[in-house]
Amino acid sequence: MRTQAAVSYGPDTGFTIEDVEIADPRPDEILVRVTAAGICHTDLVTKAMMPAGVPAVYGHEGAGIVEATGAEVTDVRPGDRVVLSYNSCGTCGSCAAGSRAYCARFAALNNAGRRPDGSAALSLDGSDVWSSFFGQSSFARHAMATRENVVVVAADTDLVTAAPMGCGFQTGAGSVVNVLRPEPDSSLVVFGCGGVGLAAVMAANALGTGTVIAVDLAKQRRDLAAQLGATHTLDGADADLVERIRELTGGGATHAFDTTGVPAVVRNAALALGRLGSLVVVGLGAGDLNLDTMDLIGGGKTVRGSIEGDANPKELVPLLLSWQAEGRFPAERLITALPFERIDEAVARMRTDVVKPVLTFATS
């Protein structure tokens, strides 16, 4: 069938809305009519690495309505509302142990640009399109997903708000809920107040964390963090930033979370920890970090990375939606909805006034 997709032709191009062909669902696949799709920095990082001239469709924070399912899919039905997340095989050792974000086939299922069998879900003028990004490629009016990366949600779910819970909000909140696990007497410092960082702030607040410090260069985002539960906010450009954090936390934070991937920021995050403190890093930035090994060893500190907040989407997405319904995770405060056709504007505004852009799809 034909549908429309936002096609990229390389790192230096914008997106063009084009008619593409989407294949019929295989036995284990699910065809979803996309009604909302968040834009994540991972979409843009991947786009920046794609060779020029290669048609590609990104998008991995999709949400929509199931239109058709393959013969082997028995627990998802046409008409179901769904949130799309990362793909996993469901059978490897990591998946069986509950660590789906570390699936042995993660790269092949999420970043190869093709279905697991090597075929393309999308084509343009008879040629394959790099697609199946995170098992979906949801910058399109229809996406081909699988049972493993589809989360069925309630019929009254606001899919515009729910869409980023498949990745960005899941990464921030999941890193707090699943990895750092702060307690009421804990102190958490969040470096970077974009969608991921602010999701971490909201999750920490929902868990009742006693001290939540938000660090960002932009006053507007620091102010928003305060409204969402941060007990303190600090300017990331403050020359005495580490000392300020140590003062606020009585000698160093118990937990820290970095979304920036900037080596100097990660170094400060580690230095700001108290003894036996833990830092989780999720920002995609420079490959090399310059950490103070004497500080790490002497303080017994832990630094680790996390994919998707170590989350199983089928567990975390419903939790975040329940928190939102209770007013404990006001994700809607972060979202700016823009029509699908204005995707280039949405990308540009991520650098200025928009925390989390979500594309919306009018019925056509």
Coordinates of N, CA, C and O in Angstrom, one line a residue, residues 172-349:
G172 N 15.0 8.8 30.2 CA 15.2 9.6 31.3 C 14.6 9.0 32.6 O 15.2 8.8 33.6
A173 N 13.3 8.6 32.5 CA 12.6 8.1 33.7 C 13.1 6.7 34.0 O 13.3 6.4 35.2
G174 N 13.4 5.9 33.0 CA 13.9 4.6 33.3 C 15.3 4.5 33.9 O 15.5 3.7 34.8
S175 N 16.1 5.5 33.6 CA 17.4 5.5 34.2 C 17.3 5.8 35.7 O 18.1 5.4 36.5
V176 N 16.3 6.6 36.1 CA 16.0 6.9 37.5 C 15.4 5.7 38.2 O 15.8 5.2 39.2
V177 N 14.3 5.2 37.5 CA 13.5 4.1 38.2 C 14.3 2.8 38.2 O 14.2 2.1 39.3
N178 N 14.9 2.4 37.1 CA 15.5 1.1 37.0 C 17.0 1.0 37.4 O 17.5 0.0 37.8
V179 N 17.7 2.1 37.2 CA 19.2 2.1 37.4 C 19.6 2.8 38.7 O 20.2 2.2 39.6
L180 N 19.3 4.1 38.8 CA 19.8 4.9 39.9 C 19.0 4.5 41.2 O 19.5 4.5 42.3
R181 N 17.7 4.4 41.1 CA 16.8 4.0 42.2 C 17.0 4.9 43.4 O 17.3 4.4 44.5
P182 N 16.9 6.2 43.3 CA 17.0 7.1 44.5 C 15.9 6.8 45.5 O 14.8 6.4 45.2
E183 N 16.3 7.1 46.8 CA 15.3 7.0 47.9 C 15.0 8.4 48.4 O 15.6 9.4 48.0
P184 N 14.0 8.5 49.3 CA 13.7 9.8 49.8 C 14.8 10.7 50.4 O 14.8 11.9 50.3
D185 N 15.8 10.0 50.9 CA 16.9 10.8 51.5 C 18.1 10.9 50.5 O 19.2 11.4 50.9
S186 N 17.9 10.5 49.2 CA 18.9 10.6 48.2 C 19.0 12.0 47.6 O 18.0 12.8 47.8
S187 N 20.0 12.3 46.9 CA 20.2 13.5 46.1 C 20.6 13.2 44.7 O 21.6 12.4 44.5
L188 N 19.8 13.7 43.8 CA 20.1 13.4 42.3 C 20.4 14.7 41.6 O 19.6 15.7 41.8
V189 N 21.5 14.7 40.8 CA 21.8 15.9 40.0 C 21.6 15.5 38.5 O 22.2 14.5 38.1
V190 N 20.8 16.2 37.8 CA 20.5 15.9 36.4 C 21.2 17.0 35.5 O 20.9 18.2 35.7
F191 N 22.1 16.6 34.7 CA 22.8 17.5 33.8 C 22.2 17.5 32.4 O 22.2 16.4 31.7
G192 N 21.6 18.6 32.0 CA 20.9 18.7 30.7 C 19.4 18.6 30.9 O 18.9 17.5 31.2
C193 N 18.7 19.7 30.6 CA 17.2 19.7 30.9 C 16.4 19.7 29.6 O 15.5 20.5 29.4
G194 N 16.8 18.8 28.7 CA 16.0 18.5 27.5 C 14.9 17.5 27.9 O 14.6 17.3 29.1
G195 N 14.3 16.9 26.9 CA 13.2 15.9 27.2 C 13.7 14.8 28.1 O 13.0 14.4 29.0
V196 N 14.9 14.3 27.8 CA 15.4 13.1 28.6 C 15.7 13.6 30.1 O 15.3 12.9 31.0
G197 N 16.4 14.7 30.2 CA 16.7 15.1 31.6 C 15.5 15.5 32.4 O 15.4 15.2 33.6
L198 N 14.5 16.2 31.7 CA 13.3 16.6 32.5 C 12.5 15.4 32.8 O 11.8 15.4 33.9
A199 N 12.5 14.3 32.0 CA 11.8 13.1 32.4 C 12.4 12.5 33.6 O 11.7 11.9 34.5
A200 N 13.7 12.6 33.7 CA 14.4 12.1 34.9 C 14.0 12.9 36.1 O 13.8 12.4 37.2
V201 N 13.9 14.2 36.0 CA 13.5 15.1 37.1 C 12.1 14.7 37.5 O 11.8 14.6 38.7
M202 N 11.2 14.5 36.6 CA 9.8 14.1 36.9 C 9.7 12.8 37.6 O 9.0 12.6 38.6
A203 N 10.5 11.8 37.1 CA 10.5 10.5 37.7 C 11.1 10.6 39.1 O 10.5 9.9 40.1
A204 N 12.2 11.3 39.4 CA 12.7 11.5 40.7 C 11.7 12.1 41.6 O 11.6 11.7 42.8
N205 N 11.0 13.1 41.1 CA 10.0 13.7 42.0 C 8.8 12.7 42.3 O 8.3 12.7 43.4
A206 N 8.4 11.9 41.3 CA 7.4 10.9 41.5 C 7.8 9.9 42.5 O 6.9 9.4 43.3
L207 N 9.1 9.6 42.6 CA 9.6 8.6 43.6 C 9.8 9.3 45.0 O 10.1 8.5 45.9
G208 N 9.7 10.6 45.1 CA 9.8 11.2 46.4 C 11.3 11.5 46.7 O 11.6 11.6 47.9
T209 N 12.1 11.6 45.7 CA 13.6 11.9 46.0 C 13.7 13.3 46.7 O 13.1 14.3 46.3
G210 N 14.5 13.3 47.8 CA 14.5 14.5 48.7 C 15.1 15.7 48.0 O 14.6 16.8 48.1
T211 N 16.3 15.5 47.3 CA 16.9 16.6 46.7 C 17.1 16.3 45.2 O 17.7 15.3 44.8
V212 N 16.6 17.2 44.3 CA 16.7 17.0 42.9 C 17.3 18.3 42.3 O 16.6 19.3 42.4
I213 N 18.5 18.3 41.8 CA 19.2 19.4 41.3 C 19.2 19.3 39.8 O 19.7 18.3 39.2
A214 N 18.7 20.3 39.1 CA 18.7 20.4 37.6 C 19.8 21.4 37.1 O 19.8 22.5 37.6
V215 N 20.6 21.0 36.2 CA 21.7 21.8 35.7 C 21.5 22.0 34.2 O 21.4 21.0 33.4
D216 N 21.5 23.2 33.7 CA 21.4 23.5 32.3 C 21.9 24.9 32.0 O 21.9 25.8 33.0
L217 N 22.3 25.2 30.8 CA 22.8 26.5 30.4 C 21.6 27.5 30.2 O 21.8 28.7 30.4
A218 N 20.4 27.0 29.9 CA 19.3 27.8 29.6 C 18.4 28.1 30.8 O 17.9 27.1 31.4
K219 N 18.2 29.4 31.1 CA 17.4 29.7 32.2 C 15.9 29.2 32.0 O 15.3 28.7 33.0
Q220 N 15.4 29.3 30.8 CA 14.1 28.8 30.5 C 13.9 27.4 30.9 O 12.9 27.0 31.5
R221 N 14.9 26.5 30.6 CA 14.8 25.1 30.9 C 15.0 24.9 32.4 O 14.4 24.0 33.0
R222 N 15.8 25.7 33.1 CA 16.0 25.5 34.5 C 14.7 25.9 35.2 O 14.3 25.2 36.2
D223 N 14.0 26.9 34.7 CA 12.8 27.3 35.4 C 11.7 26.2 35.2 O 10.9 25.9 36.1
L224 N 11.7 25.6 34.0 CA 10.7 24.5 33.8 C 11.1 23.3 34.7 O 10.1 22.7 35.3
A225 N 12.3 23.0 34.9 CA 12.7 21.9 35.8 C 12.2 22.2 37.2 O 11.8 21.3 37.9
A226 N 12.3 23.5 37.6 CA 11.8 23.8 39.0 C 10.3 23.6 39.1 O 9.8 23.1 40.1
Q227 N 9.6 23.9 38.0 CA 8.1 23.6 38.0 C 7.8 22.2 38.0 O 6.7 21.8 38.5
L228 N 8.7 21.3 37.5 CA 8.4 19.9 37.4 C 9.0 19.1 38.6 O 8.9 17.9 38.5
G229 N 9.5 19.8 39.6 CA 9.9 19.0 40.7 C 11.4 19.2 41.2 O 11.7 18.6 42.2
A230 N 12.2 19.9 40.4 CA 13.6 20.1 40.9 C 13.6 21.0 42.1 O 12.9 22.0 42.1
T231 N 14.3 20.6 43.1 CA 14.4 21.4 44.4 C 15.3 22.5 44.2 O 15.3 23.5 44.9
H232 N 16.3 22.4 43.3 CA 17.3 23.4 43.1 C 17.7 23.4 41.6 O 17.6 22.4 40.9
T233 N 18.0 24.6 41.1 CA 18.5 24.6 39.7 C 19.8 25.4 39.6 O 20.0 26.4 40.4
L234 N 20.7 25.0 38.8 CA 22.0 25.6 38.7 C 22.4 25.8 37.2 O 22.1 25.0 36.3
D235 N 23.1 26.9 37.0 CA 23.6 27.3 35.6 C 24.8 26.4 35.3 O 25.8 26.4 36.1
G236 N 24.8 25.7 34.2 CA 25.9 24.8 33.9 C 27.2 25.5 33.6 O 28.2 24.9 33.6
A237 N 27.1 26.9 33.4 CA 28.3 27.6 33.1 C 28.9 28.2 34.4 O 30.0 28.8 34.3
D238 N 28.3 27.9 35.5 CA 28.9 28.4 36.8 C 30.3 27.8 37.0 O 30.4 26.6 37.0
A239 N 31.3 28.6 37.2 CA 32.6 28.1 37.4 C 32.8 27.3 38.7 O 33.7 26.5 38.8
D240 N 31.9 27.5 39.6 CA 31.9 26.8 40.9 C 30.8 25.8 41.0 O 30.4 25.4 42.1
L241 N 30.5 25.2 39.8 CA 29.3 24.3 39.8 C 29.5 23.1 40.7 O 28.6 22.8 41.5
V242 N 30.6 22.4 40.7 CA 30.8 21.3 41.5 C 30.8 21.6 42.9 O 30.1 20.9 43.7
E243 N 31.4 22.7 43.3 CA 31.3 23.1 44.7 C 29.9 23.5 45.2 O 29.5 23.1 46.3
R244 N 29.1 24.1 44.3 CA 27.7 24.4 44.6 C 26.9 23.1 44.9 O 26.1 23.1 45.8
I245 N 27.2 22.1 44.0 CA 26.4 20.9 44.2 C 26.8 20.2 45.5 O 26.0 19.7 46.3
R246 N 28.1 20.2 45.8 CA 28.6 19.6 47.1 C 28.0 20.3 48.3 O 27.6 19.7 49.3
E247 N 27.9 21.6 48.2 CA 27.3 22.4 49.3 C 25.8 22.0 49.5 O 25.3 21.8 50.6
L248 N 25.1 21.9 48.3 CA 23.6 21.7 48.4 C 23.4 20.2 48.9 O 22.3 20.0 49.4
T249 N 24.3 19.3 48.7 CA 24.1 17.9 49.0 C 24.9 17.4 50.2 O 24.9 16.2 50.5
G250 N 25.5 18.4 50.9 CA 26.2 18.0 52.1 C 27.4 17.1 51.9 O 27.7 16.2 52.6
G251 N 28.2 17.5 50.8 CA 29.4 16.8 50.5 C 29.5 16.1 49.2 O 30.5 15.5 48.8
G252 N 28.4 16.0 48.5 CA 28.3 15.3 47.2 C 27.0 14.6 47.0 O 26.5 14.0 48.0
A253 N 26.6 14.5 45.8 CA 25.3 13.9 45.5 C 25.4 12.4 45.6 O 26.5 11.8 45.3
T254 N 24.3 11.7 45.9 CA 24.3 10.3 45.9 C 24.2 9.7 44.5 O 24.6 8.6 44.2
H255 N 23.5 10.5 43.6 CA 23.3 10.0 42.3 C 23.4 11.2 41.3 O 23.1 12.4 41.7
A256 N 23.8 10.9 40.1 CA 23.9 11.9 39.0 C 23.5 11.3 37.7 O 23.6 10.0 37.5
F257 N 23.0 12.1 36.8 CA 22.5 11.6 35.5 C 22.9 12.6 34.4 O 22.6 13.8 34.5
D258 N 23.7 12.2 33.4 CA 24.1 13.0 32.3 C 23.4 12.7 31.0 O 23.4 11.6 30.6
T259 N 22.9 13.8 30.4 CA 22.2 13.6 29.1 C 23.0 14.3 28.0 O 22.6 14.2 26.8
T260 N 24.1 15.0 28.3 CA 24.7 15.8 27.3 C 25.8 15.1 26.5 O 25.9 15.4 25.3
G261 N 26.5 14.1 27.1 CA 27.6 13.5 26.4 C 28.8 14.4 26.2 O 29.7 14.0 25.5
V262 N 28.8 15.5 26.8 CA 29.9 16.5 26.7 C 31.0 16.0 27.8 O 30.7 16.0 29.0
P263 N 32.2 15.7 27.4 CA 33.2 15.2 28.3 C 33.4 16.1 29.6 O 33.5 15.5 30.7
A264 N 33.4 17.4 29.4 CA 33.6 18.2 30.6 C 32.4 18.2 31.5 O 32.6 18.2 32.8
V265 N 31.3 18.0 31.0 CA 30.1 17.9 31.8 C 30.1 16.6 32.6 O 29.7 16.5 33.8
V266 N 30.4 15.5 31.9 CA 30.4 14.2 32.5 C 31.5 14.2 33.6 O 31.2 13.6 34.7
R267 N 32.6 14.8 33.4 CA 33.6 14.9 34.4 C 33.1 15.6 35.7 O 33.3 15.1 36.8
N268 N 32.4 16.7 35.5 CA 31.9 17.4 36.6 C 30.8 16.6 37.3 O 30.7 16.6 38.5
A269 N 30.0 15.9 36.5 CA 29.0 15.0 37.1 C 29.6 14.0 38.1 O 29.1 13.7 39.2
A270 N 30.7 13.4 37.6 CA 31.4 12.4 38.5 C 32.0 13.1 39.7 O 32.0 12.6 40.8
L271 N 32.6 14.2 39.5 CA 33.3 15.0 40.6 C 32.2 15.4 41.6 O 32.6 15.5 42.8
A272 N 31.0 15.7 41.2 CA 30.0 16.2 42.1 C 29.4 15.1 43.0 O 28.6 15.4 43.9
L273 N 29.7 13.8 42.7 CA 29.2 12.7 43.5 C 29.9 12.7 44.8 O 31.1 12.9 45.0
G274 N 29.2 12.2 45.9 CA 29.8 11.9 47.1 C 30.3 10.5 47.1 O 30.3 9.8 46.1
R275 N 30.8 10.1 48.2 CA 31.4 8.7 48.3 C 30.3 7.7 48.0 O 29.2 7.8 48.4
L276 N 30.7 6.7 47.2 CA 29.9 5.6 46.8 C 28.7 6.1 45.9 O 27.7 5.4 45.7
G277 N 28.8 7.3 45.3 CA 27.8 7.8 44.4 C 27.8 7.1 43.1 O 28.8 6.5 42.7
S278 N 26.7 7.2 42.4 CA 26.5 6.6 41.1 C 26.1 7.6 40.0 O 25.2 8.4 40.3
L279 N 26.8 7.5 38.9 CA 26.5 8.3 37.7 C 26.0 7.5 36.5 O 26.7 6.5 36.2
V280 N 24.9 7.8 35.9 CA 24.5 7.2 34.7 C 24.6 8.1 33.5 O 24.2 9.3 33.6
V281 N 25.2 7.7 32.5 CA 25.5 8.5 31.3 C 24.7 8.0 30.1 O 24.7 6.8 29.8
V282 N 23.9 8.8 29.5 CA 23.1 8.4 28.3 C 23.3 9.3 27.1 O 22.8 8.9 26.0
G283 N 24.0 10.4 27.2 CA 24.2 11.3 26.1 C 25.1 10.8 25.1 O 26.2 10.3 25.4
L284 N 24.8 10.9 23.8 CA 25.6 10.5 22.7 C 26.5 11.7 22.3 O 26.0 12.7 21.7
G285 N 27.8 11.7 22.7 CA 28.7 12.8 22.4 C 30.0 12.3 22.0 O 30.1 11.3 21.3
A286 N 31.0 12.9 22.5 CA 32.4 12.5 22.2 C 32.6 11.1 22.7 O 32.1 10.7 23.8
G287 N 33.4 10.3 22.0 CA 33.7 8.9 22.4 C 34.5 8.8 23.6 O 34.4 7.8 24.3
D288 N 35.4 9.7 23.9 CA 36.4 9.6 25.0 C 36.0 10.5 26.1 O 35.6 11.7 25.9
L289 N 36.1 10.0 27.3 CA 35.8 10.8 28.5 C 37.1 11.0 29.3 O 37.9 10.1 29.4
N290 N 37.3 12.1 30.0 CA 38.5 12.4 30.8 C 38.0 12.4 32.2 O 37.7 13.5 32.7
L291 N 38.0 11.3 32.9 CA 37.5 11.2 34.3 C 38.7 11.2 35.2 O 39.8 10.8 34.9
D292 N 38.5 11.7 36.4 CA 39.5 11.7 37.5 C 39.5 10.3 38.1 O 38.7 10.1 39.0
T293 N 40.5 9.5 37.8 CA 40.5 8.1 38.3 C 40.8 8.1 39.8 O 40.2 7.2 40.5
M294 N 41.6 9.0 40.3 CA 41.8 9.0 41.7 C 40.5 9.3 42.5 O 40.3 8.8 43.5
D295 N 39.8 10.3 41.9 CA 38.5 10.6 42.6 C 37.5 9.4 42.5 O 36.8 9.1 43.5
L296 N 37.5 8.7 41.3 CA 36.6 7.6 41.2 C 37.0 6.5 42.2 O 36.1 5.9 42.9
I297 N 38.2 6.2 42.2 CA 38.7 5.1 43.1 C 38.6 5.5 44.6 O 38.0 4.7 45.4
G298 N 39.1 6.6 44.9 CA 39.0 7.1 46.3 C 37.6 7.2 46.8 O 37.4 7.0 48.0
G299 N 36.7 7.6 46.0 CA 35.3 7.8 46.4 C 34.5 6.5 46.2 O 33.3 6.6 46.6
G300 N 35.0 5.5 45.6 CA 34.2 4.3 45.4 C 33.0 4.5 44.5 O 32.0 3.9 44.6
K301 N 33.2 5.4 43.5 CA 32.1 5.9 42.7 C 31.9 4.9 41.5 O 32.8 4.2 41.1
T302 N 30.6 4.9 41.0 CA 30.2 4.1 39.9 C 29.8 4.9 38.7 O 29.0 5.9 38.9
V303 N 30.3 4.7 37.5 CA 29.9 5.3 36.3 C 29.5 4.3 35.3 O 30.3 3.4 35.0
R304 N 28.3 4.4 34.8 CA 27.9 3.4 33.8 C 26.9 4.0 32.8 O 26.4 5.1 33.0
G305 N 26.8 3.4 31.7 CA 25.9 3.8 30.7 C 24.6 3.1 30.8 O 24.4 2.1 31.5
S306 N 23.6 3.6 30.0 CA 22.3 2.9 30.0 C 21.7 3.1 28.6 O 21.7 4.2 28.1
I307 N 21.1 2.0 28.1 CA 20.3 2.1 26.9 C 18.8 2.1 27.3 O 18.4 1.2 28.1
E308 N 18.1 3.1 26.8 CA 16.6 3.1 27.0 C 16.3 3.0 28.5 O 15.2 2.5 28.9
G309 N 17.1 3.5 29.4 CA 16.8 3.5 30.8 C 16.7 2.0 31.3 O 16.0 1.8 32.3
D310 N 17.4 1.1 30.7 CA 17.3 -0.3 31.1 C 15.8 -0.8 31.2 O 15.5 -1.7 31.9
A311 N 15.0 -0.2 30.4 CA 13.5 -0.4 30.5 C 13.0 -1.5 29.6 O 13.4 -1.7 28.4
N312 N 12.0 -2.3 30.1 CA 11.2 -3.1 29.2 C 10.0 -2.2 29.0 O 9.2 -1.9 29.9
P313 N 9.8 -1.8 27.7 CA 8.7 -0.8 27.4 C 7.3 -1.3 27.9 O 6.5 -0.5 28.3
K314 N 7.1 -2.6 27.8 CA 5.8 -3.1 28.2 C 5.5 -2.9 29.7 O 4.4 -3.0 30.2
E315 N 6.6 -2.6 30.5 CA 6.4 -2.4 31.9 C 6.5 -0.9 32.2 O 5.7 -0.3 33.0
L316 N 7.5 -0.2 31.6 CA 7.7 1.2 32.0 C 6.6 2.1 31.4 O 6.2 3.1 32.0
V317 N 6.3 1.9 30.1 CA 5.3 2.8 29.5 C 4.0 2.9 30.2 O 3.5 4.0 30.5
P318 N 3.4 1.7 30.6 CA 2.2 1.8 31.4 C 2.4 2.5 32.8 O 1.5 3.2 33.3
L319 N 3.6 2.3 33.4 CA 3.9 3.0 34.7 C 3.9 4.5 34.5 O 3.2 5.3 35.2
L320 N 4.6 5.0 33.4 CA 4.6 6.4 33.2 C 3.2 7.0 32.8 O 2.9 8.1 33.3
L321 N 2.4 6.2 32.1 CA 1.1 6.7 31.8 C 0.2 6.8 33.1 O -0.6 7.7 33.2
S322 N 0.4 5.8 34.0 CA -0.3 5.9 35.2 C 0.1 7.1 36.1 O -0.7 7.7 36.7
W323 N 1.4 7.3 36.1 CA 1.9 8.5 36.8 C 1.4 9.8 36.2 O 1.0 10.7 37.0
Q324 N 1.3 9.8 34.9 CA 0.8 11.0 34.3 C -0.7 11.2 34.6 O -1.1 12.4 34.9
A325 N -1.5 10.2 34.6 CA -2.9 10.3 35.0 C -3.1 10.8 36.4 O -4.1 11.5 36.7
E326 N -2.1 10.5 37.3 CA -2.2 10.9 38.7 C -1.6 12.3 38.9 O -1.6 12.8 40.0
G327 N -1.0 12.9 37.8 CA -0.4 14.2 37.9 C 1.0 14.2 38.4 O 1.6 15.2 38.7
R328 N 1.6 13.0 38.5 CA 3.0 12.8 39.0 C 4.0 12.9 37.9 O 5.2 12.9 38.3
F329 N 3.6 12.8 36.7 CA 4.6 12.8 35.6 C 3.9 13.6 34.5 O 3.5 13.1 33.5
P330 N 3.9 15.0 34.6 CA 3.2 15.8 33.7 C 4.0 16.0 32.3 O 4.4 17.1 32.0
A331 N 4.1 14.9 31.6 CA 4.8 14.9 30.4 C 4.3 15.9 29.3 O 5.1 16.5 28.5
E332 N 3.0 16.2 29.4 CA 2.4 17.2 28.5 C 3.1 18.6 28.6 O 3.0 19.3 27.6
R333 N 3.7 18.9 29.7 CA 4.3 20.2 29.9 C 5.6 20.3 29.0 O 6.0 21.5 28.8
L334 N 6.1 19.2 28.5 CA 7.3 19.3 27.7 C 7.1 19.3 26.2 O 8.0 19.6 25.4
I335 N 5.8 19.0 25.8 CA 5.6 18.7 24.4 C 5.0 19.9 23.6 O 4.2 20.7 24.1
T336 N 5.6 20.1 22.4 CA 5.0 21.0 21.4 C 4.6 20.2 20.2 O 5.4 19.6 19.6
A337 N 3.3 20.2 19.9 CA 2.8 19.4 18.8 C 2.8 20.3 17.5 O 2.4 21.4 17.5
L338 N 3.4 19.7 16.4 CA 3.4 20.4 15.2 C 3.0 19.4 14.1 O 3.3 18.2 14.2
P339 N 2.3 19.9 13.0 CA 1.9 19.0 11.9 C 3.1 18.3 11.3 O 4.2 18.8 11.2
F340 N 2.9 17.0 10.9 CA 3.9 16.2 10.2 C 4.6 17.0 9.1 O 5.9 16.9 9.0
E341 N 3.9 17.7 8.3 CA 4.5 18.5 7.2 C 5.5 19.5 7.6 O 6.3 20.0 6.8
R342 N 5.5 19.9 8.9 CA 6.4 20.9 9.4 C 7.6 20.3 10.2 O 8.1 20.9 11.1
I343 N 8.0 19.1 9.7 CA 9.1 18.4 10.4 C 10.4 19.2 10.4 O 11.1 19.2 11.5
D344 N 10.7 19.9 9.4 CA 12.0 20.7 9.4 C 11.9 21.8 10.4 O 12.9 22.1 11.1
E345 N 10.8 22.4 10.5 CA 10.6 23.5 11.5 C 10.7 22.9 12.9 O 11.4 23.5 13.8
A346 N 10.1 21.7 13.1 CA 10.2 21.1 14.4 C 11.6 20.8 14.8 O 12.1 21.0 15.9
V347 N 12.4 20.3 13.8 CA 13.8 20.0 14.1 C 14.6 21.3 14.5 O 15.4 21.3 15.4
A348 N 14.3 22.4 13.7 CA 15.0 23.6 14.0 C 14.7 24.2 15.3 O 15.6 24.7 16.0
R349 N 13.4 24.0 15.7 CA 13.0 24.6 17.0 C 13.5 23.8 18.2 O 13.5 24.3 19.4

